[in-house]
């Protein structure tokens, strides 16, 4: 029987976006049906495989978006979202393959479900881009999300603190106004996609907060204090308002975590 970590490594090293989506879905399905061995004997790659045609730029070198509401700007928005969701597949797979052996079974179940969600989100957005006459890879992208994974590859608490509880939590703040802007432009199908992503991301941030709090308590540390220390150590940006407090609270991320470092 194939080990879970070997299956995850294979998915991470799949570069083609459609193939990565299908491999991830099959992996999660096989895990749920007991067709993968719960062992973590394969090392995770330092980087996942991405398509050769992606033009990777430093975040500061990314081109500015055009005029709000223009077709060019709308494509740039959806392309940016496609890249976020594509990298999110790898982030969810990597956290399981890298740290699943030291965590409880629910950790693996939760983050494999996240990987399946992110694969579905990417597929929805890729279809949206195709309908707009574009495709994933048509515009430059940046590597900022995976840099966060690399800097926290040694510590599951740091990974949880930065990826779901900072980066994904930021999505809870910025998605609602984006959703309203898309809806105001008459793009009801796009608004439906963003609403689905927002609903799922609340659950994803919740998984991060749940397992981070349990990890901190197992270490005999205050979750809020540990989170603040890890953010100050590993997060290069700023945590800044406005915050979607209701969505963050629904995910188990109370203001006691982020207010003091905002």
C-alpha positions as a Python dict, from the first residue, in 0.01 Angstrom:
ca = {
    (1, 'X'): (0, 0, 0),
    (2, 'X'): (131, 347, -90),
    (3, 'X'): (212, 570, 205),
    (4, 'X'): (27, 899, 247),
    (5, 'X'): (351, 1096, 243),
    (6, 'X'): (460, 934, -85),
    (7, 'X'): (126, 1026, -242),
    (8, 'X'): (157, 1383, -113),
    (9, 'X'): (512, 1414, -245),
    (10, 'X'): (395, 1296, -587),
    (11, 'X'): (115, 1557, -590),
    (12, 'X'): (352, 1834, -483),
    (13, 'X'): (589, 1742, -767),
    (14, 'X'): (308, 1755, -1025),
    (15, 'X'): (353, 2080, -1216),
    (16, 'X'): (56, 2092, -1452),
    (17, 'X'): (-231, 2272, -1274),
    (18, 'X'): (-508, 2043, -1399),
    (19, 'X'): (-303, 1733, -1318),
    (20, 'X'): (-224, 1870, -970),
    (21, 'X'): (-594, 1928, -907),
    (22, 'X'): (-689, 1577, -1019),
    (23, 'X'): (-400, 1414, -830),
    (24, 'X'): (-496, 1600, -513),
    (25, 'X'): (-860, 1502, -540),
    (26, 'X'): (-764, 1137, -596),
    (27, 'X'): (-521, 1147, -302),
    (28, 'X'): (-784, 1283, -63),
    (29, 'X'): (-1041, 1032, -187),
    (30, 'X'): (-796, 744, -141),
    (31, 'X'): (-716, 862, 213),
    (32, 'X'): (-1080, 882, 310),
    (33, 'X'): (-1142, 530, 177),
    (34, 'X'): (-841, 378, 356),
    (35, 'X'): (-638, 315, 43),
    (36, 'X'): (-326, 499, 170),
    (37, 'X'): (-108, 389, 459),
    (38, 'X'): (-89, 640, 746),
    (39, 'X'): (289, 663, 739),
    (40, 'X'): (517, 962, 680),
    (41, 'X'): (829, 806, 533),
    (42, 'X'): (881, 1029, 227),
    (43, 'X'): (1050, 1369, 259),
    (44, 'X'): (870, 1674, 130),
    (45, 'X'): (1039, 1871, -150),
    (46, 'X'): (1180, 2214, -68),
    (47, 'X'): (960, 2353, -342),
    (48, 'X'): (657, 2213, -521),
    (49, 'X'): (656, 2182, -898),
    (50, 'X'): (485, 2467, -1083),
    (51, 'X'): (435, 2514, -1457),
    (52, 'X'): (743, 2630, -1648),
    (53, 'X'): (535, 2897, -1819),
    (54, 'X'): (465, 3086, -1496),
    (55, 'X'): (652, 3418, -1485),
    (56, 'X'): (761, 3454, -1121),
    (57, 'X'): (836, 3807, -1001),
    (58, 'X'): (932, 3953, -666),
    (59, 'X'): (618, 4092, -494),
    (60, 'X'): (753, 4448, -528),
    (61, 'X'): (797, 4400, -904),
    (62, 'X'): (440, 4295, -976),
    (63, 'X'): (268, 4526, -1228),
    (64, 'X'): (-6, 4752, -1098),
    (65, 'X'): (-360, 4670, -1198),
    (66, 'X'): (-528, 4884, -1459),
    (67, 'X'): (-841, 5093, -1441),
    (68, 'X'): (-1099, 4957, -1196),
    (69, 'X'): (-1382, 4780, -1375),
    (70, 'X'): (-1193, 4737, -1702),
    (71, 'X'): (-1169, 4392, -1861),
    (72, 'X'): (-792, 4397, -1811),
    (73, 'X'): (-829, 4474, -1441),
    (74, 'X'): (-1096, 4209, -1393),
    (75, 'X'): (-873, 3946, -1554),
    (76, 'X'): (-582, 4057, -1334),
    (77, 'X'): (-800, 4017, -1023),
    (78, 'X'): (-912, 3665, -1111),
    (79, 'X'): (-563, 3565, -1220),
    (80, 'X'): (-427, 3677, -883),
    (81, 'X'): (-694, 3473, -707),
    (82, 'X'): (-613, 3171, -924),
    (83, 'X'): (-250, 3184, -818),
    (84, 'X'): (-342, 3215, -450),
    (85, 'X'): (-562, 2907, -475),
    (86, 'X'): (-304, 2712, -677),
    (87, 'X'): (-34, 2773, -416),
    (88, 'X'): (-287, 2699, -141),
    (89, 'X'): (-318, 2342, -274),
    (90, 'X'): (54, 2293, -218),
    (91, 'X'): (47, 2463, 123),
    (92, 'X'): (-228, 2229, 246),
    (93, 'X'): (-53, 1921, 111),
    (94, 'X'): (286, 2023, 246),
    (95, 'X'): (163, 2087, 602),
    (96, 'X'): (27, 1731, 615),
    (97, 'X'): (326, 1565, 453),
    (98, 'X'): (575, 1762, 660),
    (99, 'X'): (408, 1757, 1002),
    (100, 'X'): (136, 1490, 994),
    (101, 'X'): (360, 1233, 1158),
    (102, 'X'): (390, 1440, 1476),
    (103, 'X'): (27, 1549, 1493),
    (104, 'X'): (-301, 1373, 1568),
    (105, 'X'): (-513, 1206, 1298),
    (106, 'X'): (-759, 1496, 1290),
    (107, 'X'): (-480, 1728, 1174),
    (108, 'X'): (-427, 1514, 865),
    (109, 'X'): (-801, 1481, 799),
    (110, 'X'): (-858, 1855, 837),
    (111, 'X'): (-579, 1977, 612),
    (112, 'X'): (-639, 1715, 344),
    (113, 'X'): (-995, 1846, 329),
    (114, 'X'): (-844, 2193, 289),
    (115, 'X'): (-633, 2065, -3),
    (116, 'X'): (-945, 1928, -172),
    (117, 'X'): (-1125, 2261, -121),
    (118, 'X'): (-834, 2460, -264),
    (119, 'X'): (-822, 2231, -568),
    (120, 'X'): (-1192, 2295, -623),
    (121, 'X'): (-1146, 2673, -577),
    (122, 'X'): (-866, 2678, -834),
    (123, 'X'): (-1078, 2484, -1084),
    (124, 'X'): (-1367, 2729, -1043),
    (125, 'X'): (-1141, 3029, -1099),
    (126, 'X'): (-957, 2868, -1391),
    (127, 'X'): (-1296, 2811, -1554),
    (128, 'X'): (-1385, 3173, -1481),
    (129, 'X'): (-1063, 3296, -1647),
    (130, 'X'): (-1129, 3078, -1952),
    (131, 'X'): (-1474, 3232, -1984),
    (132, 'X'): (-1308, 3576, -1985),
    (133, 'X'): (-1077, 3474, -2269),
    (134, 'X'): (-771, 3426, -2048),
    (135, 'X'): (-597, 3147, -1858),
    (136, 'X'): (-377, 3080, -1556),
    (137, 'X'): (-23, 3176, -1649),
    (138, 'X'): (-126, 3462, -1877),
    (139, 'X'): (5, 3718, -1624),
    (140, 'X'): (306, 3731, -1389),
    (141, 'X'): (275, 3595, -1035),
    (142, 'X'): (483, 3625, -719),
    (143, 'X'): (633, 3377, -475),
    (144, 'X'): (538, 3538, -145),
    (145, 'X'): (307, 3263, -22),
    (146, 'X'): (560, 2985, -69),
    (147, 'X'): (830, 3195, 100),
    (148, 'X'): (613, 3179, 413),
    (149, 'X'): (611, 2800, 386),
    (150, 'X'): (987, 2783, 348),
    (151, 'X'): (1053, 3000, 651),
    (152, 'X'): (830, 2781, 871),
    (153, 'X'): (929, 2439, 735),
    (154, 'X'): (1091, 2339, 1066),
    (155, 'X'): (805, 2407, 1309),
    (156, 'X'): (437, 2317, 1282),
    (157, 'X'): (339, 2588, 1531),
    (158, 'X'): (511, 2852, 1319),
    (159, 'X'): (348, 2718, 1002),
    (160, 'X'): (3, 2726, 1162),
    (161, 'X'): (62, 3074, 1304),
    (162, 'X'): (167, 3225, 971),
    (163, 'X'): (-22, 3043, 695),
    (164, 'X'): (-379, 2983, 816),
    (165, 'X'): (-382, 3236, 1102),
    (166, 'X'): (-223, 3532, 918),
    (167, 'X'): (-228, 3479, 542),
    (168, 'X'): (-559, 3294, 511),
    (169, 'X'): (-715, 3508, 781),
    (170, 'X'): (-631, 3812, 568),
    (171, 'X'): (-849, 3658, 300),
    (172, 'X'): (-1142, 3683, 541),
    (173, 'X'): (-1083, 4059, 556),
    (174, 'X'): (-1035, 4136, 187),
    (175, 'X'): (-1276, 3893, 20),
    (176, 'X'): (-1607, 4055, 129),
    (177, 'X'): (-1534, 4397, -28),
    (178, 'X'): (-1404, 4222, -340),
    (179, 'X'): (-1720, 4015, -351),
    (180, 'X'): (-1938, 4327, -327),
    (181, 'X'): (-1739, 4500, -600),
    (182, 'X'): (-1777, 4199, -829),
    (183, 'X'): (-2149, 4180, -755),
    (184, 'X'): (-2193, 4554, -820),
    (185, 'X'): (-2040, 4500, -1165),
    (186, 'X'): (-2318, 4252, -1241),
    (187, 'X'): (-2092, 3947, -1222),
    (188, 'X'): (-2324, 3724, -1024),
    (189, 'X'): (-2141, 3402, -1112),
    (190, 'X'): (-1813, 3553, -991),
    (191, 'X'): (-1979, 3667, -669),
    (192, 'X'): (-2106, 3313, -614),
    (193, 'X'): (-1752, 3175, -652),
    (194, 'X'): (-1613, 3428, -404),
    (195, 'X'): (-1890, 3353, -154),
    (196, 'X'): (-1805, 2982, -170),
    (197, 'X'): (-1437, 3058, -118),
    (198, 'X'): (-1512, 3287, 178),
    (199, 'X'): (-1731, 3026, 347),
    (200, 'X'): (-1464, 2759, 304),
    (201, 'X'): (-1181, 2986, 419),
    (202, 'X'): (-1356, 3049, 751),
    (203, 'X'): (-1338, 2676, 811),
    (204, 'X'): (-974, 2662, 698),
    (205, 'X'): (-868, 2937, 937),
    (206, 'X'): (-1064, 2753, 1203),
    (207, 'X'): (-859, 2438, 1147),
    (208, 'X'): (-541, 2641, 1183),
    (209, 'X'): (-656, 2808, 1504),
    (210, 'X'): (-780, 2480, 1653),
    (211, 'X'): (-458, 2290, 1598),
    (212, 'X'): (-238, 2586, 1690),
    (213, 'X'): (-417, 2634, 2023),
    (214, 'X'): (-389, 2261, 2098),
    (215, 'X'): (-19, 2266, 2011),
    (216, 'X'): (47, 2568, 2232),
    (217, 'X'): (-139, 2417, 2526),
    (218, 'X'): (54, 2090, 2484),
    (219, 'X'): (371, 2297, 2512),
    (220, 'X'): (237, 2465, 2825),
    (221, 'X'): (230, 2807, 2660),
    (222, 'X'): (-34, 3075, 2618),
    (223, 'X'): (-170, 3045, 2260),
    (224, 'X'): (-198, 3423, 2222),
    (225, 'X'): (156, 3488, 2345),
    (226, 'X'): (307, 3209, 2137),
    (227, 'X'): (125, 3330, 1827),
    (228, 'X'): (245, 3688, 1875),
    (229, 'X'): (605, 3572, 1923),
    (230, 'X'): (594, 3354, 1611),
    (231, 'X'): (437, 3630, 1402),
    (232, 'X'): (704, 3876, 1512),
    (233, 'X'): (971, 3620, 1420),
    (234, 'X'): (845, 3480, 1090),
    (235, 'X'): (601, 3726, 932),
    (236, 'X'): (768, 3995, 725),
    (237, 'X'): (465, 4211, 654),
    (238, 'X'): (228, 4405, 874),
    (239, 'X'): (-101, 4288, 1020),
    (240, 'X'): (-324, 4584, 953),
    (241, 'X'): (-695, 4665, 971),
    (242, 'X'): (-969, 4668, 866),
    (243, 'X'): (-1049, 4325, 1010),
    (244, 'X'): (-1354, 4111, 943),
    (245, 'X'): (-1399, 4045, 1314),
    (246, 'X'): (-1716, 3839, 1273),
    (247, 'X'): (-1556, 3599, 1023),
    (248, 'X'): (-1238, 3576, 1228),
    (249, 'X'): (-1441, 3506, 1542),
    (250, 'X'): (-1638, 3237, 1358),
    (251, 'X'): (-1300, 3077, 1275),
    (252, 'X'): (-1191, 3083, 1640),
    (253, 'X'): (-949, 3370, 1589),
    (254, 'X'): (-1049, 3627, 1850),
    (255, 'X'): (-916, 3982, 1871),
    (256, 'X'): (-706, 3874, 2169),
    (257, 'X'): (-469, 3721, 1911),
    (258, 'X'): (-423, 3998, 1657),
    (259, 'X'): (-525, 4329, 1813),
    (260, 'X'): (-195, 4379, 1997),
    (261, 'X'): (18, 4328, 1683),
    (262, 'X'): (-204, 4518, 1438),
}
